[in-house]
Short mmCIF file of C-alpha atoms and ligand atoms in Angstrom, two decimals:
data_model
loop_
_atom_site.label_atom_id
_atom_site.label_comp_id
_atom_site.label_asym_id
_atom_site.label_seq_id
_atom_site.Cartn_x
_atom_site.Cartn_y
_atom_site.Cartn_z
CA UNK A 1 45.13 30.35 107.62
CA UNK A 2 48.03 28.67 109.31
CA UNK A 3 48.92 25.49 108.54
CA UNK A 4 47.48 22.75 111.20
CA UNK A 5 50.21 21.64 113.17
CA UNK A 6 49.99 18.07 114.59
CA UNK A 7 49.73 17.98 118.32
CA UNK A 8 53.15 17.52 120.31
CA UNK A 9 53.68 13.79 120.77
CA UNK A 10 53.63 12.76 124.29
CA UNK A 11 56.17 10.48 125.54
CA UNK A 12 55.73 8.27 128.20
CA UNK A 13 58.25 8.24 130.97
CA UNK A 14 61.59 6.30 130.55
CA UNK A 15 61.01 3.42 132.88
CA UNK A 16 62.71 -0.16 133.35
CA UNK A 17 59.90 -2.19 134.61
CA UNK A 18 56.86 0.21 134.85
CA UNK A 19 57.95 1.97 137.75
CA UNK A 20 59.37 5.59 138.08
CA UNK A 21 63.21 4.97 138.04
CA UNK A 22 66.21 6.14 137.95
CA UNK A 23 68.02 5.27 135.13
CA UNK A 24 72.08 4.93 134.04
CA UNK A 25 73.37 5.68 130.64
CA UNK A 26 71.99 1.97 129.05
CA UNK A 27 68.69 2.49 130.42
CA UNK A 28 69.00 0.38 133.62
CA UNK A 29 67.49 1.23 136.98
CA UNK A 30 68.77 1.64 140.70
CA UNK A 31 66.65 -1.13 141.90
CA UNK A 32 69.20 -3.39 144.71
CA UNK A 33 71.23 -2.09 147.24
CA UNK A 34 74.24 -4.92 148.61
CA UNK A 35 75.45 -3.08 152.10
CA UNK A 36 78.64 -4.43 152.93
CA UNK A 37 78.86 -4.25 157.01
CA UNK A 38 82.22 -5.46 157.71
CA UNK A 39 85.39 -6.20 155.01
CA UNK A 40 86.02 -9.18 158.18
CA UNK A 41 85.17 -12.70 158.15
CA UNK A 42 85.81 -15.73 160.26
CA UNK A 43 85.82 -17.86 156.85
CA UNK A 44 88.59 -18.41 154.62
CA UNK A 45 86.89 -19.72 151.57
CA UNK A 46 89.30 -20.73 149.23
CA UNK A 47 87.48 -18.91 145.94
CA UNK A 48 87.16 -16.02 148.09
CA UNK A 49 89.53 -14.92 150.58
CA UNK A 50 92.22 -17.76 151.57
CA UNK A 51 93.93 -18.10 154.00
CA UNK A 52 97.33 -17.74 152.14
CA UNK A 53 96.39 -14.20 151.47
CA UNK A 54 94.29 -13.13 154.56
CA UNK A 55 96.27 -13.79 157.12
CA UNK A 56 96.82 -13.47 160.85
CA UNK A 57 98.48 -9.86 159.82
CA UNK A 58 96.15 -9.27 157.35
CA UNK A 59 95.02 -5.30 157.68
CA UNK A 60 91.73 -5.35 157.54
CA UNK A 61 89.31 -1.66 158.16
CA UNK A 62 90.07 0.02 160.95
CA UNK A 63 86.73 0.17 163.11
CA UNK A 64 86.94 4.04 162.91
CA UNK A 65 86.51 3.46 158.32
CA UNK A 66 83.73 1.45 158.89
CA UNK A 67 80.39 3.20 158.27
CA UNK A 68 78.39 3.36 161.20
CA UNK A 69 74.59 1.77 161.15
CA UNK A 70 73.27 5.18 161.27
CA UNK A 71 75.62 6.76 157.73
CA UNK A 72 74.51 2.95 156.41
CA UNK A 73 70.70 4.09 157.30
CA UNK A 74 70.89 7.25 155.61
CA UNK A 75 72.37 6.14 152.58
CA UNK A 76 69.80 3.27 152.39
CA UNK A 77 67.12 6.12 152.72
CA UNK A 78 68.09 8.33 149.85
CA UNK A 79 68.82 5.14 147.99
CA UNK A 80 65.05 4.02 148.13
CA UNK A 81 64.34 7.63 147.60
CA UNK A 82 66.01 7.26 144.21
CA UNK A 83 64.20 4.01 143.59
CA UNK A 84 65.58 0.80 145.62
CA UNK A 85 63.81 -1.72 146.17
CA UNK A 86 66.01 -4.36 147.76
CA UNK A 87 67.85 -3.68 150.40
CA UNK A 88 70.49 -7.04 151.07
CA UNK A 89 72.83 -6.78 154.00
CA UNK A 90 76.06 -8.85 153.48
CA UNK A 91 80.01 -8.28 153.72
CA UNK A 92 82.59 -9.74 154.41
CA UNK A 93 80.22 -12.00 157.11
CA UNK A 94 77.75 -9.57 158.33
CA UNK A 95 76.96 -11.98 161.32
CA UNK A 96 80.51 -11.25 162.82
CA UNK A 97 79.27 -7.49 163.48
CA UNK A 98 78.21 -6.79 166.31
CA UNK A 99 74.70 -6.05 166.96
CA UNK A 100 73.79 -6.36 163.87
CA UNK A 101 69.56 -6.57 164.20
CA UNK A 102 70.02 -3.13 165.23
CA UNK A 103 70.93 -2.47 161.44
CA UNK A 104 68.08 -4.51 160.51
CA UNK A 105 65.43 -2.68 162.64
CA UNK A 106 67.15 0.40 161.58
CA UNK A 107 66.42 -0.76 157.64
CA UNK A 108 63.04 -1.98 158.20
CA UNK A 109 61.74 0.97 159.38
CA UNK A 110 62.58 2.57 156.19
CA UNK A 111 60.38 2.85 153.01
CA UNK A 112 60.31 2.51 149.61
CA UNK A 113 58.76 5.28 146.68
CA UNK A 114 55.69 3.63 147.41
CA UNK A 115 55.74 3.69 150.87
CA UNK A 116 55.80 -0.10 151.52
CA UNK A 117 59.19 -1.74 153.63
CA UNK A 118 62.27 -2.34 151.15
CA UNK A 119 62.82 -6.43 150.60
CA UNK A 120 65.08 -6.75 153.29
CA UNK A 121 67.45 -9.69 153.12
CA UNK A 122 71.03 -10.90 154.53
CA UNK A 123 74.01 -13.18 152.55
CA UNK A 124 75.99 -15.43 155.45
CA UNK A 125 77.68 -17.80 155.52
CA UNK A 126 75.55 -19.55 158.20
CA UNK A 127 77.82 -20.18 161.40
CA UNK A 128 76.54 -17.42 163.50
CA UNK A 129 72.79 -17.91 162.38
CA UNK A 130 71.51 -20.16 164.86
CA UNK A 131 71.08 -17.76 167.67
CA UNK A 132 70.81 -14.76 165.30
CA UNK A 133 68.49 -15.63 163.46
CA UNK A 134 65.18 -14.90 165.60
CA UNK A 135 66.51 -11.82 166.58
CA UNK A 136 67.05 -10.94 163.32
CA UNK A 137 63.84 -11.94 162.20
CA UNK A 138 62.41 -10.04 165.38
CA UNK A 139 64.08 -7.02 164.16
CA UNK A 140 62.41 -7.14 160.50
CA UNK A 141 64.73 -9.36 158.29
CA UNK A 142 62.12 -10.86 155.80
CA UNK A 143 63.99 -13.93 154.11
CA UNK A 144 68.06 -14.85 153.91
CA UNK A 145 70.66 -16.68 151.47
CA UNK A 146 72.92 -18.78 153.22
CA UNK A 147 76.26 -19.66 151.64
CA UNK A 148 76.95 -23.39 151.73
CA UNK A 149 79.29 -24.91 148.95
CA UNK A 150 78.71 -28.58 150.16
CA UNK A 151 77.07 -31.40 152.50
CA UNK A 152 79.80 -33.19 152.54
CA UNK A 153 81.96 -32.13 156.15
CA UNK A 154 85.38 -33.16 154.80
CA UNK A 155 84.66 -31.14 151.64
CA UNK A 156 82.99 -27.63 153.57
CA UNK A 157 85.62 -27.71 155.86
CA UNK A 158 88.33 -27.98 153.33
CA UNK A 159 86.27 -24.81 151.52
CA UNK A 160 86.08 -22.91 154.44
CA UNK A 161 89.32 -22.76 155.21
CA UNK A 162 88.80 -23.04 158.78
CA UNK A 163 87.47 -26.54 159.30
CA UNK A 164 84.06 -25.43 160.19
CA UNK A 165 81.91 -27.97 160.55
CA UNK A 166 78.70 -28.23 158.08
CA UNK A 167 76.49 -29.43 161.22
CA UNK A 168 76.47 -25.74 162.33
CA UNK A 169 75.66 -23.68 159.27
CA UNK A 170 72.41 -26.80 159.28
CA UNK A 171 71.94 -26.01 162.31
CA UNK A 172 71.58 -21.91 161.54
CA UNK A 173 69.49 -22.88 157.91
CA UNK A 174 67.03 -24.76 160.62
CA UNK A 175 66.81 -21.64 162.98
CA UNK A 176 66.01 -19.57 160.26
CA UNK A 177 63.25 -21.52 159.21
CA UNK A 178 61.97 -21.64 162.96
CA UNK A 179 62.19 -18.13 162.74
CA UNK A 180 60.26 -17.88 160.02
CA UNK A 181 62.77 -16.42 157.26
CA UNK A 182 61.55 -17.20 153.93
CA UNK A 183 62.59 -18.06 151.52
CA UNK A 184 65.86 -19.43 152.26
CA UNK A 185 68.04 -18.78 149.99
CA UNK A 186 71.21 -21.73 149.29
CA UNK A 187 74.17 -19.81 147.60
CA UNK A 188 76.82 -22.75 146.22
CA UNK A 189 79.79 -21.71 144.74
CA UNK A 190 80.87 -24.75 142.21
CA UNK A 191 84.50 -25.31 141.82
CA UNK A 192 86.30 -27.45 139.55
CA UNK A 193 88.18 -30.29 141.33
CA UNK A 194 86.74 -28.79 144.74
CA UNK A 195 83.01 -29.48 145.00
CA UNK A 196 81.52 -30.55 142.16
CA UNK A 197 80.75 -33.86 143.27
CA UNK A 198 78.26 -32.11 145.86
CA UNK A 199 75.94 -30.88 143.04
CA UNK A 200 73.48 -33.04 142.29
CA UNK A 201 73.05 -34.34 146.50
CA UNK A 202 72.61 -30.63 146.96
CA UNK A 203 70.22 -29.99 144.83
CA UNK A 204 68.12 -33.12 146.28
CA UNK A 205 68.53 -31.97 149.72
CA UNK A 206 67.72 -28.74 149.25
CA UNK A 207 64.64 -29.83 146.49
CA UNK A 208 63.69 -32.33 149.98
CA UNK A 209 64.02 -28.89 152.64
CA UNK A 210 62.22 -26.86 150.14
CA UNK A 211 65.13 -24.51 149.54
CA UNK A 212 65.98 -22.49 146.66
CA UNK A 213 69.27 -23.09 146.14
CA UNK A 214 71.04 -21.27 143.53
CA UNK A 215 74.37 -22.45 141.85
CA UNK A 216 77.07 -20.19 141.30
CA UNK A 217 80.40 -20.11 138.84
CA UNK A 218 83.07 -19.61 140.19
CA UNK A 219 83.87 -15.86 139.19
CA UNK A 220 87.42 -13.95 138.94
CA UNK A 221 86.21 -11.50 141.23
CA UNK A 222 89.30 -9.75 143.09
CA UNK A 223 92.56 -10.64 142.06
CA UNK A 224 94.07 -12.88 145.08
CA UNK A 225 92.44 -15.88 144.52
CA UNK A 226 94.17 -17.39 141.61
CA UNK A 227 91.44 -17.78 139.45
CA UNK A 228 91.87 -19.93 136.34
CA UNK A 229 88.96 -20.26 133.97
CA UNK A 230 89.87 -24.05 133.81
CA UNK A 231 88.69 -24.11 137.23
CA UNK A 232 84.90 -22.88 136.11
CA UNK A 233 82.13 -25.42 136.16
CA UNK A 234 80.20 -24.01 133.63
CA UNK A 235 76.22 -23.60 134.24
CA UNK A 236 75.72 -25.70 131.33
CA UNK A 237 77.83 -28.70 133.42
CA UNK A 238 75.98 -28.19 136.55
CA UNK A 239 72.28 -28.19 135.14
CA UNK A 240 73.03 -30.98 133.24
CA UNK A 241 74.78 -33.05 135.86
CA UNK A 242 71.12 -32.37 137.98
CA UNK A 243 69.10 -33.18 134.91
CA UNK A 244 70.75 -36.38 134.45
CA UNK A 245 69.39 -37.11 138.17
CA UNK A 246 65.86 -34.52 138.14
CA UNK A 247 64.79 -33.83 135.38
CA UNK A 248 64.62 -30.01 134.83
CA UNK A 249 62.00 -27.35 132.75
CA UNK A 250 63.56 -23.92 132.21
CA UNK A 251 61.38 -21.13 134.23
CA UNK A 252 60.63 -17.75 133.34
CA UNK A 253 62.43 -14.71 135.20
CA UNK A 254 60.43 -14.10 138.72
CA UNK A 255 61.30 -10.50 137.35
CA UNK A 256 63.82 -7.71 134.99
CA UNK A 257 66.83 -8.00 136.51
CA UNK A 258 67.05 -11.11 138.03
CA UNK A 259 70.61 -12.48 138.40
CA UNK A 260 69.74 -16.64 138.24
CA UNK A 261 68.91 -18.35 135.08
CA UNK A 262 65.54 -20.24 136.83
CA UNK A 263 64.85 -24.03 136.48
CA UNK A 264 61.67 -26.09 137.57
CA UNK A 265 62.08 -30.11 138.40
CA UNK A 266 59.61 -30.79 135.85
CA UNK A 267 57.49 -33.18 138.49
CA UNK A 268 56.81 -29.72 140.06
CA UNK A 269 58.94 -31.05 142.88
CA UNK A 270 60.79 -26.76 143.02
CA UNK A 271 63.37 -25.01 141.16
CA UNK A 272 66.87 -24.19 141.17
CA UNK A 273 69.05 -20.87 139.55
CA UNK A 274 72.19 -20.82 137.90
CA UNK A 275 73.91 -17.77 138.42
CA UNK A 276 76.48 -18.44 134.92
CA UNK A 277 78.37 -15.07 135.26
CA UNK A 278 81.03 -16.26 133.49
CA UNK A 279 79.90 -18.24 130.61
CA UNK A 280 77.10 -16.70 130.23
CA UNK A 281 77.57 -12.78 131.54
CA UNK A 282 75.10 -10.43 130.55
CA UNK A 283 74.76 -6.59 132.23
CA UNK A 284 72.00 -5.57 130.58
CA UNK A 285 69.63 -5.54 133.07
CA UNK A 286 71.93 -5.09 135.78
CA UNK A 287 69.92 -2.60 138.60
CA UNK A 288 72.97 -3.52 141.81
CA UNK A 289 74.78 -0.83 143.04
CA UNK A 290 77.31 -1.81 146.09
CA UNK A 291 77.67 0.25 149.33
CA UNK A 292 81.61 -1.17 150.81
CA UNK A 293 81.94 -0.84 154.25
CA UNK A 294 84.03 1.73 154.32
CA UNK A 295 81.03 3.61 152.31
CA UNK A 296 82.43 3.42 148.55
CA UNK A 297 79.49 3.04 145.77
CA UNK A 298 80.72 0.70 143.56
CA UNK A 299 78.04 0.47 140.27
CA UNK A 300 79.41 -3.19 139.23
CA UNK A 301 81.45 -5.85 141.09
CA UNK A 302 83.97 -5.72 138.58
CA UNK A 303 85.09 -2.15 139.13
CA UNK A 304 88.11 -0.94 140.45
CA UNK A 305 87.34 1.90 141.74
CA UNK A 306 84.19 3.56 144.16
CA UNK A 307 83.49 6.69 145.04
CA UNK A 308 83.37 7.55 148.07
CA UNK A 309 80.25 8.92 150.20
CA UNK A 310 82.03 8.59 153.91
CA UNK A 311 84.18 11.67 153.39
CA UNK A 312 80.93 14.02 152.68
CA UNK A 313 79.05 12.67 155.02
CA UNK A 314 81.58 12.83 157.44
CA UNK A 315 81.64 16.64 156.45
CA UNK A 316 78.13 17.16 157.29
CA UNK A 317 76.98 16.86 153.80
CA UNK A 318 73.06 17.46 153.29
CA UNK A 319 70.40 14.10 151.94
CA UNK A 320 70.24 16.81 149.09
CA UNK A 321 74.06 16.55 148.42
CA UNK A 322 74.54 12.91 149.09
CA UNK A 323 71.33 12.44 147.05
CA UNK A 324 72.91 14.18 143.98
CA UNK A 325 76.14 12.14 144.10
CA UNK A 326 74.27 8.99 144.17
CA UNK A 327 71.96 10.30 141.07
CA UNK A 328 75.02 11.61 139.11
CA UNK A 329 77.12 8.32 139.55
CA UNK A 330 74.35 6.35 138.15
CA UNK A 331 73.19 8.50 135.87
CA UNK A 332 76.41 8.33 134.27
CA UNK A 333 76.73 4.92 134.97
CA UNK A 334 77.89 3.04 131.71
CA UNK A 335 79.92 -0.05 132.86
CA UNK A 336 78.97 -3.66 131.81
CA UNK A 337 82.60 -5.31 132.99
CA UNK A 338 80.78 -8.43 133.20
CA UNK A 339 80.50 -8.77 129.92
CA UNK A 340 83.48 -7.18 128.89
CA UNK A 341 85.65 -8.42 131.43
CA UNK A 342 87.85 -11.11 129.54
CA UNK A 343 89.05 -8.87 126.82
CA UNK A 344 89.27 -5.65 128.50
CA UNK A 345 89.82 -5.49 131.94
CA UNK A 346 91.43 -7.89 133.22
CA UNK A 347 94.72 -6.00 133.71
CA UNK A 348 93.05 -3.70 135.55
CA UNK A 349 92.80 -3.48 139.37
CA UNK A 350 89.57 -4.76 140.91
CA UNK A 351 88.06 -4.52 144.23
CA UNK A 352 87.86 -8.31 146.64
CA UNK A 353 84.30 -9.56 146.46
CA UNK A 354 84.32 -9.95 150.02
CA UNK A 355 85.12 -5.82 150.58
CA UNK A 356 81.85 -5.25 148.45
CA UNK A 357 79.68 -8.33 148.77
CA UNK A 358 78.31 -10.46 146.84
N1 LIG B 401 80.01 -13.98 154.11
C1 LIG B 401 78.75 -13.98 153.42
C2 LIG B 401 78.52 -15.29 152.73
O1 LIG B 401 79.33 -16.19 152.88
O2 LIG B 401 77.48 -15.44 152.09
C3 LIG B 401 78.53 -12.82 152.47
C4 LIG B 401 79.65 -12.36 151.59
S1 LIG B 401 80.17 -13.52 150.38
C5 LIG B 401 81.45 -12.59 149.56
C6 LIG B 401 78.81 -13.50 149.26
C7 LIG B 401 78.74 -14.61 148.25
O3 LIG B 401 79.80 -14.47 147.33
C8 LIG B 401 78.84 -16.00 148.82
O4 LIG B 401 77.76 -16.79 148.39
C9 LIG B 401 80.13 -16.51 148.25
O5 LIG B 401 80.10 -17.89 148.07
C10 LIG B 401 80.20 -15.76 146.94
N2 LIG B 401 81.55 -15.69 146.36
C11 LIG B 401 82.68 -15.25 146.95
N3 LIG B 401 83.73 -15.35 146.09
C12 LIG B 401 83.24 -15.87 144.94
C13 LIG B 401 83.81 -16.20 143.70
N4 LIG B 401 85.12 -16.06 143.44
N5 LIG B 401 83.00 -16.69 142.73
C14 LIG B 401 81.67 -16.86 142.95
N6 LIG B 401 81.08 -16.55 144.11
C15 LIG B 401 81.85 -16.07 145.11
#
């Protein structure tokens, strides 16, 4: 009689978060898709893309470089074909392009593996939003993150770089809360002698508007803005400048993957992120892949290079083709430059944050 053999062990699919995914070389899944629309923007935030640099004869994309809303559509498709669930529109400013809740309605009518609408969402920087944002609501935008570094006017406008007034990015956050965008999203970039006193009355105001607001270091993305790590407010400073003020309870991750360190006001008053990608960088559960404008995939925001999907679509590839270049770039995706970035590539070259998104 032949020995018994015991029956083949049966191994669950590989999966990130309990859904079928695609997964890179460390086991982390194509979940987000940033679309940059434009490398242009009418802002010349100092952290980001001053004016020194980006000048009047600054050579930005030709128009003809610039992916079209339909190549952006189809690459959004096969994306959530491969397992995206977030679709967030951003640039450069994505308000400055025009027509822009054409994209939108284009990307809404799209679905995800399980047939539902991606989460659709938009980074600006605000100044266009007041009469874009119903249309952009109208056209299937779900919730937005607005940019806004201070309250203080003499302090925005000195950020901005164009002396931009904060009235008008208020007046945009209120729009899109007429419109009924939620939740609204604060970005704040904290920089060391720039805007740290705007902390903790940013965090009541938006705690008062019941806003999420989410702090950000300031990173040493690119390589123009002359960033100095002396200039970092570190996470740890800005939660416990707030603290000192609101007391804070640290929250649970809303979900795998999430980028902001989560805190609750402990009198139940709303929360805040942290977003320490500096002092704290960790790529582990990293699921972002950027789309640039000029339709590069980019994998982390620290790379230098993309690769590039214009040139096959542009030479009629198939879904099926374009499909297996996004599966193979991922698949062999093993970058965590976030967490290596100090010690090993920081003499290498490194695309702007604002040609990508953020
Ligand atoms: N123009 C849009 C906006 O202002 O939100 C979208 C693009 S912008 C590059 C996206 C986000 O990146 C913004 O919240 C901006 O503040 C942030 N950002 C840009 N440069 C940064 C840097 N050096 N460190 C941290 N955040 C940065």
């Amino acid at each position: 009689m032949q020995p018994t053999t015991s029956p083949a062990v049966s191994h669950p699919p590989t999966t990130f978060d309990g859904r079928p995914a695609l997964l890179d070389t460390r086991g982390r899944a194509l979940r987000d898709l940033r679309i940059s629309v434009t490398d242009r923007c009418n802002f010349r935030c100092t952290y980001c893309m001053p004016a020194e640099v980006f000048g009047r004869d600054y050579a930005f994309l030709p128009h003809s470089d610039v992916l079209t809303y339909e190549e952006i559509t189809r690459l959004a498709g096969i994306a959530l074909e491969l397992g995206v669930r977030k679709l967030r529109v951003t640039g450069g400013e994505p308000l400055v392009r025009k027509s822009l809740p054409d994209l939108i309605a284009m990307l809404a009518g799209l679905r995800t593996t399980d047939g539902e609408g991606a989460d659709l969402t938009l980074t600006t920087n605000g100044s266009a939003l007041r009469p874009l944002a119903r249309p952009l609501a109208d056209a299937g935008l779900r919730r937005i993150t607005v940019s806004l570094d201070s309250l203080d006017d003499a302090t925005f406008r000195r950020m901005n770089g164009v002396d931009f007034p904060v009235s008008r990015v208020l007046e945009g956050i209120a729009a899109a809360r007429d419109a009924g965008l939620a939740p609204i999203k604060v970005n704040m970039v904290v920089k060391r002698g720039e805007n740290e006193d705007s902390v903790v009355p940013m965090a009541r105001w938006a705690r008062d508007e019941g806003l999420v607001l989410r702090f950000i270091e300031y990173m040493d993305v690119g390589t123009t803005n002359g960033w100095r790590l002396d200039d970092v407010v570190s996470a740890a400073d800005i939660v416990a400048a707030i603290e000192a003020d609101l007391p804070l309870e640290p929250a649970a991750p809303a979900y795998r993957g999430e980028v902001a360190n989560r805190w609750r006001y402990r009198d139940g008053s709303g929360e805040i992120g942290v977003i320490a990608s500096v002092t704290q960088p960790f790529c582990g559960d990293c699921t972002r892949a950027r789309l640039s404008a000029d339709g590069k995939l980019y994998t982390c925001l620290f790379s230098a290079f993309g690769t590039d999907l214009r040139g096959p679509i542009r030479s009629g590839a198939a879904d099926g083709d374009l499909r297996t270049i996004l599966e193979r770039v991922w698949g062999a995706r093993t970058d965590r430059y976030s967490e290596l970035r100090t010690e090993a590539t920081s003499h290498l070259p490194r695309v702007e944050m604002f040609a990508v998104g953020g």
